[in-house]
Amino acid sequence: MTGVNRGLALALVLVLSSLSFAPAQAQDSPAPGVDITCENEETTLFLDYIGMGDYYAVGTCTVENPSTFSENVEFSYDGDGFVASGPESATIPAGDSVESKS
């Protein structure tokens, strides 16, 4: 075997041996993110009168975390001219969900 062939053979052995030590990858989605589903998303939310000029309505949304990471989520609300409130934030463990009512 000549010096060139021996060098190519050694390089080939080194490349092939490094491929056998490739790290395993998880099958779950590694990308962080959440899915939001609201019960009243496609319907009109009607206001109920509770007296003394006050009205209220409750919108319910579920925030799911399908990733393998814990997610810190901040909520913001838009009442379109009305006062809207609810939790400001939540920590959702991996594979879990929380329900938010506003």
CSV table of N, CA and C in Angstrom, one decimal:
chain,number,residue,atom,x,y,z
A,1,MET,N,0.8,-1.2,0.0
A,1,MET,CA,0.0,0.0,0.0
A,1,MET,C,0.9,1.2,0.0
A,2,THR,N,0.6,2.1,-0.9
A,2,THR,CA,1.5,3.3,-1.0
A,2,THR,C,1.1,4.3,0.1
A,3,GLY,N,1.9,5.3,0.2
A,3,GLY,CA,1.7,6.4,1.3
A,3,GLY,C,0.4,7.1,1.1
A,4,VAL,N,0.0,7.4,-0.2
A,4,VAL,CA,-1.2,8.1,-0.5
A,4,VAL,C,-2.4,7.2,-0.1
A,5,ASN,N,-2.4,6.0,-0.6
A,5,ASN,CA,-3.5,5.0,-0.3
A,5,ASN,C,-3.6,4.8,1.2
A,6,ARG,N,-2.5,4.7,1.9
A,6,ARG,CA,-2.5,4.5,3.3
A,6,ARG,C,-3.2,5.7,4.0
A,7,GLY,N,-2.8,6.9,3.6
A,7,GLY,CA,-3.4,8.2,4.1
A,7,GLY,C,-4.9,8.3,3.9
A,8,LEU,N,-5.4,7.8,2.7
A,8,LEU,CA,-6.8,7.8,2.4
A,8,LEU,C,-7.5,6.8,3.2
A,9,ALA,N,-6.9,5.6,3.4
A,9,ALA,CA,-7.5,4.6,4.2
A,9,ALA,C,-7.7,5.1,5.7
A,10,LEU,N,-6.6,5.7,6.2
A,10,LEU,CA,-6.7,6.2,7.5
A,10,LEU,C,-7.8,7.3,7.7
A,11,ALA,N,-7.9,8.2,6.7
A,11,ALA,CA,-8.9,9.2,6.7
A,11,ALA,C,-10.3,8.6,6.7
A,12,LEU,N,-10.5,7.6,5.9
A,12,LEU,CA,-11.7,6.9,5.8
A,12,LEU,C,-12.1,6.3,7.1
A,13,VAL,N,-11.2,5.6,7.7
A,13,VAL,CA,-11.4,5.0,9.0
A,13,VAL,C,-11.8,6.0,10.1
A,14,LEU,N,-11.1,7.2,10.1
A,14,LEU,CA,-11.4,8.2,11.0
A,14,LEU,C,-12.8,8.8,10.8
A,15,VAL,N,-13.2,9.0,9.6
A,15,VAL,CA,-14.5,9.5,9.3
A,15,VAL,C,-15.6,8.5,9.6
A,16,LEU,N,-15.4,7.3,9.3
A,16,LEU,CA,-16.5,6.3,9.6
A,16,LEU,C,-16.6,6.0,11.1
A,17,SER,N,-15.5,6.1,11.8
A,17,SER,CA,-15.5,5.9,13.3
A,17,SER,C,-16.2,7.0,14.0
A,18,SER,N,-16.1,8.2,13.5
A,18,SER,CA,-16.7,9.4,14.1
A,18,SER,C,-18.3,9.3,13.9
A,19,LEU,N,-18.7,8.7,12.8
A,19,LEU,CA,-20.1,8.6,12.5
A,19,LEU,C,-20.8,7.7,13.5
A,20,SER,N,-20.1,6.7,14.0
A,20,SER,CA,-20.7,5.8,15.0
A,20,SER,C,-21.0,6.4,16.4
A,21,PHE,N,-20.4,7.5,16.6
A,21,PHE,CA,-20.6,8.2,17.9
A,21,PHE,C,-21.5,9.4,17.8
A,22,ALA,N,-22.4,9.4,16.9
A,22,ALA,CA,-23.4,10.5,16.7
A,22,ALA,C,-24.4,10.5,17.9
A,23,PRO,N,-24.7,11.7,18.5
A,23,PRO,CA,-25.6,11.7,19.6
A,23,PRO,C,-27.0,11.3,19.2
A,24,ALA,N,-27.7,10.7,20.1
A,24,ALA,CA,-29.1,10.3,19.9
A,24,ALA,C,-30.0,11.6,20.0
A,25,GLN,N,-31.1,11.7,19.2
A,25,GLN,CA,-32.0,12.8,19.2
A,25,GLN,C,-33.3,12.3,19.8
A,26,ALA,N,-33.9,13.2,20.6
A,26,ALA,CA,-35.3,12.9,21.1
A,26,ALA,C,-36.3,13.0,20.0
A,27,GLN,N,-37.4,12.2,20.2
A,27,GLN,CA,-38.4,12.1,19.2
A,27,GLN,C,-39.5,13.2,19.5
A,28,ASP,N,-39.5,13.8,20.7
A,28,ASP,CA,-40.5,14.9,21.0
A,28,ASP,C,-40.0,16.1,20.3
A,29,SER,N,-40.9,17.1,20.2
A,29,SER,CA,-40.6,18.4,19.6
A,29,SER,C,-39.7,19.2,20.5
A,30,PRO,N,-38.5,19.5,20.1
A,30,PRO,CA,-37.6,20.3,21.0
A,30,PRO,C,-37.9,21.7,20.9
A,31,ALA,N,-38.7,22.2,20.0
A,31,ALA,CA,-39.0,23.6,19.8
A,31,ALA,C,-40.0,24.0,20.9
A,32,PRO,N,-39.7,25.1,21.6
A,32,PRO,CA,-40.6,25.6,22.6
A,32,PRO,C,-41.8,26.2,21.9
A,33,GLY,N,-42.9,26.2,22.6
A,33,GLY,CA,-44.1,26.9,22.1
A,33,GLY,C,-45.4,26.4,22.8
A,34,VAL,N,-46.5,27.1,22.6
A,34,VAL,CA,-47.8,26.7,23.2
A,34,VAL,C,-48.9,26.8,22.2
A,35,ASP,N,-50.0,26.1,22.5
A,35,ASP,CA,-51.2,26.1,21.6
A,35,ASP,C,-52.3,26.7,22.5
A,36,ILE,N,-53.0,27.7,21.9
A,36,ILE,CA,-54.1,28.3,22.6
A,36,ILE,C,-55.4,28.0,21.9
A,37,THR,N,-56.4,27.6,22.7
A,37,THR,CA,-57.8,27.3,22.2
A,37,THR,C,-58.8,28.0,23.1
A,38,CYS,N,-59.6,28.8,22.5
A,38,CYS,CA,-60.6,29.6,23.3
A,38,CYS,C,-62.0,29.1,23.0
A,39,GLU,N,-62.8,28.9,24.0
A,39,GLU,CA,-64.2,28.4,23.8
A,39,GLU,C,-65.1,29.3,23.0
A,40,ASN,N,-64.9,30.6,23.2
A,40,ASN,CA,-65.7,31.6,22.6
A,40,ASN,C,-65.1,32.2,21.4
A,41,GLU,N,-64.1,31.5,20.8
A,41,GLU,CA,-63.4,32.1,19.6
A,41,GLU,C,-64.3,32.3,18.4
A,42,GLU,N,-65.2,31.5,18.2
A,42,GLU,CA,-66.1,31.6,17.0
A,42,GLU,C,-67.5,32.1,17.3
A,43,THR,N,-67.8,32.4,18.5
A,43,THR,CA,-69.1,32.8,18.9
A,43,THR,C,-69.1,34.2,19.6
A,44,THR,N,-70.2,34.8,19.6
A,44,THR,CA,-70.3,36.1,20.3
A,44,THR,C,-70.4,35.9,21.8
A,45,LEU,N,-69.7,36.7,22.6
A,45,LEU,CA,-69.7,36.6,24.0
A,45,LEU,C,-70.7,37.7,24.5
A,46,PHE,N,-71.8,37.2,25.1
A,46,PHE,CA,-72.8,38.1,25.6
A,46,PHE,C,-72.6,38.6,27.0
A,47,LEU,N,-72.9,39.8,27.3
A,47,LEU,CA,-72.7,40.4,28.6
A,47,LEU,C,-74.0,40.2,29.5
A,48,ASP,N,-73.7,39.8,30.7
A,48,ASP,CA,-74.8,39.6,31.7
A,48,ASP,C,-74.8,40.8,32.6
A,49,TYR,N,-76.0,41.3,32.9
A,49,TYR,CA,-76.2,42.4,33.8
A,49,TYR,C,-76.2,41.9,35.3
A,50,ILE,N,-75.3,42.5,36.1
A,50,ILE,CA,-75.2,42.0,37.5
A,50,ILE,C,-75.7,43.1,38.5
A,51,GLY,N,-76.2,44.2,38.0
A,51,GLY,CA,-76.7,45.3,38.9
A,51,GLY,C,-75.8,46.4,39.0
A,52,MET,N,-76.3,47.6,39.4
A,52,MET,CA,-75.6,48.8,39.6
A,52,MET,C,-74.8,49.2,38.4
A,53,GLY,N,-75.3,49.0,37.2
A,53,GLY,CA,-74.7,49.4,35.9
A,53,GLY,C,-73.5,48.5,35.5
A,54,ASP,N,-73.3,47.4,36.2
A,54,ASP,CA,-72.2,46.5,35.9
A,54,ASP,C,-72.6,45.3,35.0
A,55,TYR,N,-71.8,44.9,34.1
A,55,TYR,CA,-72.0,43.8,33.2
A,55,TYR,C,-70.8,42.9,33.3
A,56,TYR,N,-71.0,41.6,33.0
A,56,TYR,CA,-69.8,40.8,32.9
A,56,TYR,C,-70.0,39.7,31.9
A,57,ALA,N,-68.9,39.1,31.5
A,57,ALA,CA,-68.9,37.9,30.6
A,57,ALA,C,-67.6,37.2,30.9
A,58,VAL,N,-67.6,35.9,30.7
A,58,VAL,CA,-66.4,35.1,31.0
A,58,VAL,C,-66.0,34.4,29.7
A,59,GLY,N,-64.8,34.7,29.3
A,59,GLY,CA,-64.2,34.0,28.2
A,59,GLY,C,-63.2,33.0,28.7
A,60,THR,N,-63.2,31.8,28.2
A,60,THR,CA,-62.3,30.7,28.7
A,60,THR,C,-61.4,30.2,27.6
A,61,CYS,N,-60.1,30.3,27.9
A,61,CYS,CA,-59.1,29.8,27.0
A,61,CYS,C,-58.2,28.7,27.6
A,62,THR,N,-57.8,27.7,26.9
A,62,THR,CA,-56.9,26.7,27.4
A,62,THR,C,-55.5,26.9,26.6
A,63,VAL,N,-54.5,26.9,27.4
A,63,VAL,CA,-53.1,27.0,26.9
A,63,VAL,C,-52.4,25.7,27.1
A,64,GLU,N,-52.0,25.0,26.0
A,64,GLU,CA,-51.4,23.7,26.1
A,64,GLU,C,-49.9,23.9,25.7
A,65,ASN,N,-49.1,23.1,26.4
A,65,ASN,CA,-47.6,23.1,26.2
A,65,ASN,C,-47.2,21.7,25.6
A,66,PRO,N,-47.1,21.6,24.3
A,66,PRO,CA,-46.8,20.3,23.8
A,66,PRO,C,-45.3,20.0,23.8
A,67,SER,N,-44.5,20.9,24.1
A,67,SER,CA,-43.0,20.7,24.0
A,67,SER,C,-42.5,20.0,25.2
A,68,THR,N,-41.2,19.7,25.2
A,68,THR,CA,-40.5,19.1,26.3
A,68,THR,C,-39.9,20.0,27.3
A,69,PHE,N,-40.3,21.3,27.2
A,69,PHE,CA,-39.8,22.3,28.1
A,69,PHE,C,-40.9,23.0,28.9
A,70,SER,N,-40.6,23.5,30.1
A,70,SER,CA,-41.5,24.2,30.8
A,70,SER,C,-41.6,25.6,30.2
A,71,GLU,N,-42.8,26.2,30.1
A,71,GLU,CA,-43.0,27.5,29.4
A,71,GLU,C,-43.5,28.5,30.4
A,72,ASN,N,-42.9,29.7,30.4
A,72,ASN,CA,-43.5,30.9,31.1
A,72,ASN,C,-44.3,31.7,30.1
A,73,VAL,N,-45.6,31.8,30.4
A,73,VAL,CA,-46.5,32.5,29.4
A,73,VAL,C,-47.0,33.8,30.1
A,74,GLU,N,-47.0,34.9,29.3
A,74,GLU,CA,-47.6,36.1,29.8
A,74,GLU,C,-48.9,36.4,29.0
A,75,PHE,N,-50.0,36.8,29.7
A,75,PHE,CA,-51.3,37.0,29.1
A,75,PHE,C,-51.5,38.5,29.0
A,76,SER,N,-52.2,38.9,27.9
A,76,SER,CA,-52.6,40.3,27.7
A,76,SER,C,-54.1,40.2,27.2
A,77,TYR,N,-54.8,41.2,27.6
A,77,TYR,CA,-56.3,41.2,27.3
A,77,TYR,C,-56.7,42.5,26.6
A,78,ASP,N,-57.7,42.3,25.7
A,78,ASP,CA,-58.2,43.5,25.0
A,78,ASP,C,-59.7,43.3,25.1
A,79,GLY,N,-60.4,44.2,25.8
A,79,GLY,CA,-61.8,44.2,26.0
A,79,GLY,C,-62.6,45.0,25.0
A,80,ASP,N,-61.8,45.5,24.0
A,80,ASP,CA,-62.5,46.3,22.9
A,80,ASP,C,-63.4,47.4,23.5
A,81,GLY,N,-62.8,48.2,24.5
A,81,GLY,CA,-63.5,49.3,25.1
A,81,GLY,C,-64.1,48.9,26.5
A,82,PHE,N,-64.1,47.6,26.8
A,82,PHE,CA,-64.5,47.2,28.1
A,82,PHE,C,-63.3,46.8,29.0
A,83,VAL,N,-63.5,46.8,30.3
A,83,VAL,CA,-62.4,46.3,31.1
A,83,VAL,C,-62.3,44.8,31.0
A,84,ALA,N,-61.1,44.3,30.8
A,84,ALA,CA,-60.9,42.9,30.7
A,84,ALA,C,-59.7,42.5,31.6
A,85,SER,N,-59.9,41.5,32.4
A,85,SER,CA,-58.8,41.1,33.3
A,85,SER,C,-58.7,39.6,33.5
A,86,GLY,N,-57.7,39.2,34.0
A,86,GLY,CA,-57.4,37.7,34.2
A,86,GLY,C,-56.0,37.6,34.7
A,87,PRO,N,-55.5,36.4,34.8
A,87,PRO,CA,-54.1,36.2,35.3
A,87,PRO,C,-53.1,36.8,34.4
A,88,GLU,N,-52.0,37.4,34.9
A,88,GLU,CA,-51.0,38.0,34.1
A,88,GLU,C,-50.0,37.1,33.5
A,89,SER,N,-49.8,35.9,34.2
A,89,SER,CA,-48.8,35.0,33.7
A,89,SER,C,-49.1,33.6,34.3
A,90,ALA,N,-48.4,32.6,33.7
A,90,ALA,CA,-48.5,31.2,34.2
A,90,ALA,C,-47.3,30.5,33.7
A,91,THR,N,-46.9,29.5,34.5
A,91,THR,CA,-45.8,28.6,34.1
A,91,THR,C,-46.5,27.3,33.8
A,92,ILE,N,-46.3,26.8,32.6
A,92,ILE,CA,-46.9,25.6,32.1
A,92,ILE,C,-45.8,24.5,32.0
A,93,PRO,N,-45.9,23.4,32.8
A,93,PRO,CA,-44.9,22.3,32.7
A,93,PRO,C,-45.0,21.6,31.3
A,94,ALA,N,-43.9,21.0,31.0
A,94,ALA,CA,-43.9,20.2,29.7
A,94,ALA,C,-45.0,19.2,29.6
A,95,GLY,N,-45.8,19.3,28.5
A,95,GLY,CA,-46.9,18.3,28.2
A,95,GLY,C,-48.1,18.6,29.0
A,96,ASP,N,-48.2,19.8,29.7
A,96,ASP,CA,-49.4,20.1,30.5
A,96,ASP,C,-50.2,21.2,29.9
A,97,SER,N,-51.3,21.7,30.6
A,97,SER,CA,-52.1,22.8,30.1
A,97,SER,C,-52.6,23.5,31.3
A,98,VAL,N,-53.0,24.8,31.0
A,98,VAL,CA,-53.7,25.6,32.0
A,98,VAL,C,-54.9,26.2,31.4
A,99,GLU,N,-55.9,26.5,32.2
A,99,GLU,CA,-57.1,27.2,31.7
A,99,GLU,C,-57.1,28.6,32.3
A,100,SER,N,-57.4,29.6,31.4
A,100,SER,CA,-57.5,31.0,31.8
A,100,SER,C,-58.9,31.5,31.5
A,101,LYS,N,-59.5,32.1,32.6
A,101,LYS,CA,-60.8,32.7,32.4
A,101,LYS,C,-60.6,34.2,32.6
A,102,SER,N,-61.2,35.0,31.7
A,102,SER,CA,-61.1,36.4,31.8
A,102,SER,C,-62.5,37.0,31.5
